[in-house]
PDB file of C-alpha atoms in Angstrom:
ATOM      1  CA  ARG A 134      -0.005  -0.004   0.001  1.00  0.00           C
ATOM      2  CA  VAL A 135       1.359   3.418  -1.023  1.00  0.00           C
ATOM      3  CA  LEU A 136       1.202   5.698   1.927  1.00  0.00           C
ATOM      4  CA  PHE A 137       2.435   8.781   0.229  1.00  0.00           C
ATOM      5  CA  ARG A 138       4.681   9.922  -2.551  1.00  0.00           C
ATOM      6  CA  SER A 139       7.825  11.756  -1.827  1.00  0.00           C
ATOM      7  CA  TYR A 140      10.541  13.573  -3.770  1.00  0.00           C
ATOM      8  CA  LEU A 141      13.897  13.691  -1.839  1.00  0.00           C
ATOM      9  CA  ASP A 142      16.415  16.237  -2.813  1.00  0.00           C
ATOM     10  CA  VAL A 143      20.112  15.244  -2.888  1.00  0.00           C
ATOM     11  CA  ASP A 144      22.465  18.203  -2.488  1.00  0.00           C
ATOM     12  CA  ASN A 145      22.514  19.512   1.123  1.00  0.00           C
ATOM     13  CA  VAL A 146      19.941  16.889   2.131  1.00  0.00           C
ATOM     14  CA  LEU A 147      21.952  13.763   1.463  1.00  0.00           C
ATOM     15  CA  ALA A 148      25.154  15.034  -0.060  1.00  0.00           C
ATOM     16  CA  ASP A 149      27.272  17.703   1.608  1.00  0.00           C
ATOM     17  CA  PHE A 150      27.446  20.034  -1.474  1.00  0.00           C
ATOM     18  CA  VAL A 151      28.197  23.099   0.673  1.00  0.00           C
ATOM     19  CA  GLY A 152      30.880  21.415   2.634  1.00  0.00           C
ATOM     20  CA  GLY A 153      32.483  20.014  -0.512  1.00  0.00           C
ATOM     21  CA  ALA A 154      32.397  23.460  -2.189  1.00  0.00           C
ATOM     22  CA  CYS A 155      33.988  25.050   0.911  1.00  0.00           C
ATOM     23  CA  LYS A 156      36.754  22.422   0.819  1.00  0.00           C
ATOM     24  CA  VAL A 157      37.579  22.771  -2.848  1.00  0.00           C
ATOM     25  CA  HIS A 158      37.449  26.580  -2.773  1.00  0.00           C
ATOM     26  CA  LYS A 159      39.193  26.846   0.597  1.00  0.00           C
ATOM     27  CA  ARG A 160      36.392  29.156   1.961  1.00  0.00           C
ATOM     28  CA  GLU A 161      34.039  29.223   4.879  1.00  0.00           C
ATOM     29  CA  TRP A 162      30.189  29.261   4.800  1.00  0.00           C
ATOM     30  CA  ASP A 163      28.212  31.749   6.765  1.00  0.00           C
ATOM     31  CA  GLY A 164      25.512  29.213   7.444  1.00  0.00           C
ATOM     32  CA  LYS A 165      22.831  31.113   5.655  1.00  0.00           C
ATOM     33  CA  THR A 166      23.828  32.348   2.236  1.00  0.00           C
ATOM     34  CA  TRP A 167      23.131  29.770  -0.402  1.00  0.00           C
ATOM     35  CA  ASP A 168      24.457  31.878  -3.330  1.00  0.00           C
ATOM     36  CA  LEU A 169      28.116  30.763  -2.655  1.00  0.00           C
ATOM     37  CA  PRO A 170      29.679  32.637  -5.650  1.00  0.00           C
ATOM     38  CA  GLN A 171      28.162  35.856  -4.379  1.00  0.00           C
ATOM     39  CA  LEU A 172      29.137  35.126  -0.777  1.00  0.00           C
ATOM     40  CA  TRP A 173      32.720  34.528  -1.812  1.00  0.00           C
ATOM     41  CA  GLY A 174      32.894  37.325  -4.305  1.00  0.00           C
ATOM     42  CA  MET A 175      33.675  35.125  -7.356  1.00  0.00           C
ATOM     43  CA  THR A 176      32.086  34.622 -10.749  1.00  0.00           C
ATOM     44  CA  LYS A 177      29.748  31.702 -11.285  1.00  0.00           C
ATOM     45  CA  SER A 178      32.100  30.250 -13.866  1.00  0.00           C
ATOM     46  CA  LYS A 179      35.027  30.357 -11.358  1.00  0.00           C
ATOM     47  CA  PHE A 180      32.809  28.786  -8.722  1.00  0.00           C
ATOM     48  CA  TRP A 181      31.656  25.921 -10.979  1.00  0.00           C
ATOM     49  CA  GLN A 182      34.999  25.245 -12.677  1.00  0.00           C
ATOM     50  CA  PRO A 183      36.397  22.856 -10.004  1.00  0.00           C
ATOM     51  CA  LEU A 184      33.097  21.126  -9.480  1.00  0.00           C
ATOM     52  CA  THR A 185      33.751  18.395 -11.883  1.00  0.00           C
ATOM     53  CA  PRO A 186      31.924  15.043 -12.245  1.00  0.00           C
ATOM     54  CA  SER A 187      34.576  13.392 -10.089  1.00  0.00           C
ATOM     55  CA  TRP A 188      34.010  16.092  -7.409  1.00  0.00           C
ATOM     56  CA  PHE A 189      30.224  15.320  -7.384  1.00  0.00           C
ATOM     57  CA  ALA A 190      30.922  11.574  -7.304  1.00  0.00           C
ATOM     58  CA  SER A 191      33.048  11.958  -4.161  1.00  0.00           C
ATOM     59  CA  LEU A 192      30.782  14.326  -2.065  1.00  0.00           C
ATOM     60  CA  PRO A 193      30.498  13.293   1.633  1.00  0.00           C
ATOM     61  CA  LEU A 194      27.197  12.255   3.096  1.00  0.00           C
ATOM     62  CA  MET A 195      25.252  14.657   5.188  1.00  0.00           C
ATOM     63  CA  GLU A 196      24.625  13.503   8.845  1.00  0.00           C
ATOM     64  CA  ASN A 197      21.645  11.210   9.067  1.00  0.00           C
ATOM     65  CA  ALA A 198      21.558  10.714   5.209  1.00  0.00           C
ATOM     66  CA  HIS A 199      21.023   6.948   5.547  1.00  0.00           C
ATOM     67  CA  GLU A 200      18.335   7.411   8.223  1.00  0.00           C
ATOM     68  CA  ILE A 201      16.529   9.991   6.055  1.00  0.00           C
ATOM     69  CA  VAL A 202      16.374   7.598   3.072  1.00  0.00           C
ATOM     70  CA  GLU A 203      15.331   4.672   5.277  1.00  0.00           C
ATOM     71  CA  MET A 204      12.537   6.705   6.916  1.00  0.00           C
ATOM     72  CA  VAL A 205      11.263   8.074   3.585  1.00  0.00           C
ATOM     73  CA  ASN A 206      11.260   4.645   2.024  1.00  0.00           C
ATOM     74  CA  ARG A 207       9.582   2.978   5.071  1.00  0.00           C
ATOM     75  CA  LEU A 208       6.810   5.559   5.351  1.00  0.00           C
ATOM     76  CA  SER A 209       6.247   5.860   1.620  1.00  0.00           C
ATOM     77  CA  GLY A 210       6.073   2.111   1.034  1.00  0.00           C
ATOM     78  CA  GLY A 211       8.799   2.659  -1.650  1.00  0.00           C
ATOM     79  CA  SER A 212       6.852   5.326  -3.529  1.00  0.00           C
ATOM     80  CA  TRP A 213       9.585   8.036  -3.796  1.00  0.00           C
ATOM     81  CA  LEU A 214      12.402   9.396  -5.914  1.00  0.00           C
ATOM     82  CA  PHE A 215      15.689  11.083  -5.444  1.00  0.00           C
ATOM     83  CA  VAL A 216      15.308  14.382  -7.255  1.00  0.00           C
ATOM     84  CA  THR A 217      18.393  16.478  -8.080  1.00  0.00           C
ATOM     85  CA  SER A 218      19.187  19.568 -10.236  1.00  0.00           C
ATOM     86  CA  PRO A 219      22.753  19.288 -11.301  1.00  0.00           C
ATOM     87  CA  PRO A 220      24.493  21.672 -13.638  1.00  0.00           C
ATOM     88  CA  SER A 221      23.868  20.968 -17.327  1.00  0.00           C
ATOM     89  CA  ASP A 222      26.760  18.548 -17.731  1.00  0.00           C
ATOM     90  CA  PRO A 223      25.984  14.986 -18.675  1.00  0.00           C
ATOM     91  CA  GLY A 224      29.103  13.888 -16.779  1.00  0.00           C
ATOM     92  CA  VAL A 225      27.655  15.264 -13.554  1.00  0.00           C
ATOM     93  CA  TYR A 226      24.317  13.458 -14.238  1.00  0.00           C
ATOM     94  CA  THR A 227      26.225  10.222 -14.325  1.00  0.00           C
ATOM     95  CA  ALA A 228      28.369  11.149 -11.387  1.00  0.00           C
ATOM     96  CA  LYS A 229      25.271  11.805  -9.271  1.00  0.00           C
ATOM     97  CA  ALA A 230      23.726   8.499 -10.361  1.00  0.00           C
ATOM     98  CA  LEU A 231      26.926   6.726  -9.436  1.00  0.00           C
ATOM     99  CA  TRP A 232      27.123   8.526  -6.056  1.00  0.00           C
ATOM    100  CA  LEU A 233      23.501   7.529  -5.289  1.00  0.00           C
ATOM    101  CA  GLY A 234      24.037   3.921  -6.400  1.00  0.00           C
ATOM    102  CA  LYS A 235      27.190   3.645  -4.186  1.00  0.00           C
ATOM    103  CA  HIS A 236      25.352   4.867  -1.074  1.00  0.00           C
ATOM    104  CA  TRP A 237      21.917   3.254  -1.807  1.00  0.00           C
ATOM    105  CA  PRO A 238      22.365   0.390  -4.294  1.00  0.00           C
ATOM    106  CA  ASP A 239      18.841  -0.840  -3.658  1.00  0.00           C
ATOM    107  CA  PHE A 240      17.459   2.478  -4.958  1.00  0.00           C
ATOM    108  CA  LYS A 241      19.795   3.247  -7.780  1.00  0.00           C
ATOM    109  CA  ARG A 242      16.807   3.438 -10.187  1.00  0.00           C
ATOM    110  CA  HIS A 243      14.866   5.925  -7.943  1.00  0.00           C
ATOM    111  CA  ILE A 244      16.617   8.983  -9.641  1.00  0.00           C
ATOM    112  CA  CYS A 245      14.955  11.932 -11.347  1.00  0.00           C
ATOM    113  CA  ILE A 246      17.262  14.597 -12.795  1.00  0.00           C
ATOM    114  CA  CYS A 247      14.853  17.573 -12.499  1.00  0.00           C
ATOM    115  CA  ALA A 248      15.830  21.240 -12.828  1.00  0.00           C
ATOM    116  CA  LYS A 249      12.167  22.300 -12.382  1.00  0.00           C
ATOM    117  CA  LYS A 250      10.941  20.549  -9.285  1.00  0.00           C
ATOM    118  CA  HIS A 251       7.777  22.652  -9.172  1.00  0.00           C
ATOM    119  CA  LEU A 252       6.645  20.676 -12.188  1.00  0.00           C
ATOM    120  CA  LEU A 253       6.629  17.398 -10.148  1.00  0.00           C
ATOM    121  CA  SER A 254       3.246  16.040  -9.148  1.00  0.00           C
ATOM    122  CA  SER A 255       1.781  18.196  -6.360  1.00  0.00           C
ATOM    123  CA  THR A 256       0.394  14.987  -4.775  1.00  0.00           C
ATOM    124  CA  GLY A 257       3.951  14.235  -3.440  1.00  0.00           C
ATOM    125  CA  LEU A 258       5.804  15.663  -0.511  1.00  0.00           C
ATOM    126  CA  LEU A 259       8.944  17.616  -1.574  1.00  0.00           C
ATOM    127  CA  ILE A 260      11.821  17.373   0.886  1.00  0.00           C
ATOM    128  CA  ASP A 261      14.369  19.994  -0.211  1.00  0.00           C
ATOM    129  CA  ASP A 262      16.924  22.542   1.199  1.00  0.00           C
ATOM    130  CA  SER A 263      16.077  25.249  -1.273  1.00  0.00           C
ATOM    131  CA  VAL A 264      13.591  27.974  -0.216  1.00  0.00           C
ATOM    132  CA  ASP A 265      13.003  28.763  -3.890  1.00  0.00           C
ATOM    133  CA  ASN A 266      12.178  25.123  -4.802  1.00  0.00           C
ATOM    134  CA  CYS A 267       9.879  24.807  -1.860  1.00  0.00           C
ATOM    135  CA  GLU A 268       8.112  28.119  -2.378  1.00  0.00           C
ATOM    136  CA  GLN A 269       7.589  27.290  -6.176  1.00  0.00           C
ATOM    137  CA  TYR A 270       6.398  23.743  -5.460  1.00  0.00           C
ATOM    138  CA  PRO A 271       2.551  23.527  -5.674  1.00  0.00           C
ATOM    139  CA  GLY A 272       2.188  20.822  -3.056  1.00  0.00           C
ATOM    140  CA  GLN A 273       3.385  20.388   0.527  1.00  0.00           C
ATOM    141  CA  PHE A 274       7.091  20.374   1.383  1.00  0.00           C
ATOM    142  CA  VAL A 275       9.611  20.122   4.161  1.00  0.00           C
ATOM    143  CA  LEU A 276      12.382  22.714   4.127  1.00  0.00           C
ATOM    144  CA  MET A 277      15.534  21.077   5.246  1.00  0.00           C
ATOM    145  CA  PRO A 278      17.491  20.997   7.436  1.00  0.00           C
ATOM    146  CA  VAL A 279      15.223  19.679  10.195  1.00  0.00           C
ATOM    147  CA  GLY A 280      16.084  17.172  12.780  1.00  0.00           C
ATOM    148  CA  MET A 281      15.047  13.460  12.316  1.00  0.00           C
ATOM    149  CA  ASP A 282      12.190  13.730  14.797  1.00  0.00           C
ATOM    150  CA  ALA A 283      10.860  16.812  13.183  1.00  0.00           C
ATOM    151  CA  LEU A 284      11.110  15.271   9.719  1.00  0.00           C
ATOM    152  CA  GLU A 285       9.211  12.232  10.815  1.00  0.00           C
ATOM    153  CA  VAL A 286       6.457  14.516  12.327  1.00  0.00           C
ATOM    154  CA  CYS A 287       6.282  16.469   9.082  1.00  0.00           C
ATOM    155  CA  ILE A 288       6.012  13.299   7.004  1.00  0.00           C
ATOM    156  CA  LYS A 289       3.333  11.844   9.282  1.00  0.00           C
ATOM    157  CA  GLU A 290       1.376  15.124   9.240  1.00  0.00           C
ATOM    158  CA  TYR A 291       1.482  14.982   5.490  1.00  0.00           C
ATOM    159  CA  MET A 292       0.313  11.359   5.448  1.00  0.00           C
ATOM    160  CA  ASP A 293      -2.738  12.490   7.562  1.00  0.00           C
ATOM    161  CA  THR A 294      -3.836  15.069   5.042  1.00  0.00           C
TER     162      THR A 294
END
């Protein structure tokens, strides 16, 4: 029985994109500014240049990443997808798929490359770290990060609607 459908973002929910970017650029994050090129006073091309497919394939996991995937899978009855919006580089698409398959081999086909998450079915719950993605999404969402207990409460509240 499908309890609910979910769309689970990858970067900064499961993969530590910001931490990886800080490391490669040798910069610090202020904990709130998501436009890293602007924060660091660099052009977008300079920011993206070292973020190669191999860089994406080697990103570290966020804390609780495995627990988040397990919870979403359990509560959704398997009716969910990883959704990710990588740069327009087919090599990065492949790198993200390999990264997901390495960490969650049982779900390596649960992947949706999707730059326009607001076009996903509004009957699903979007779990994402982007304020813009959440505000544009026509359905319900959880803006990450939230703790594991809070995430479970949000999911269960969504299931009850």
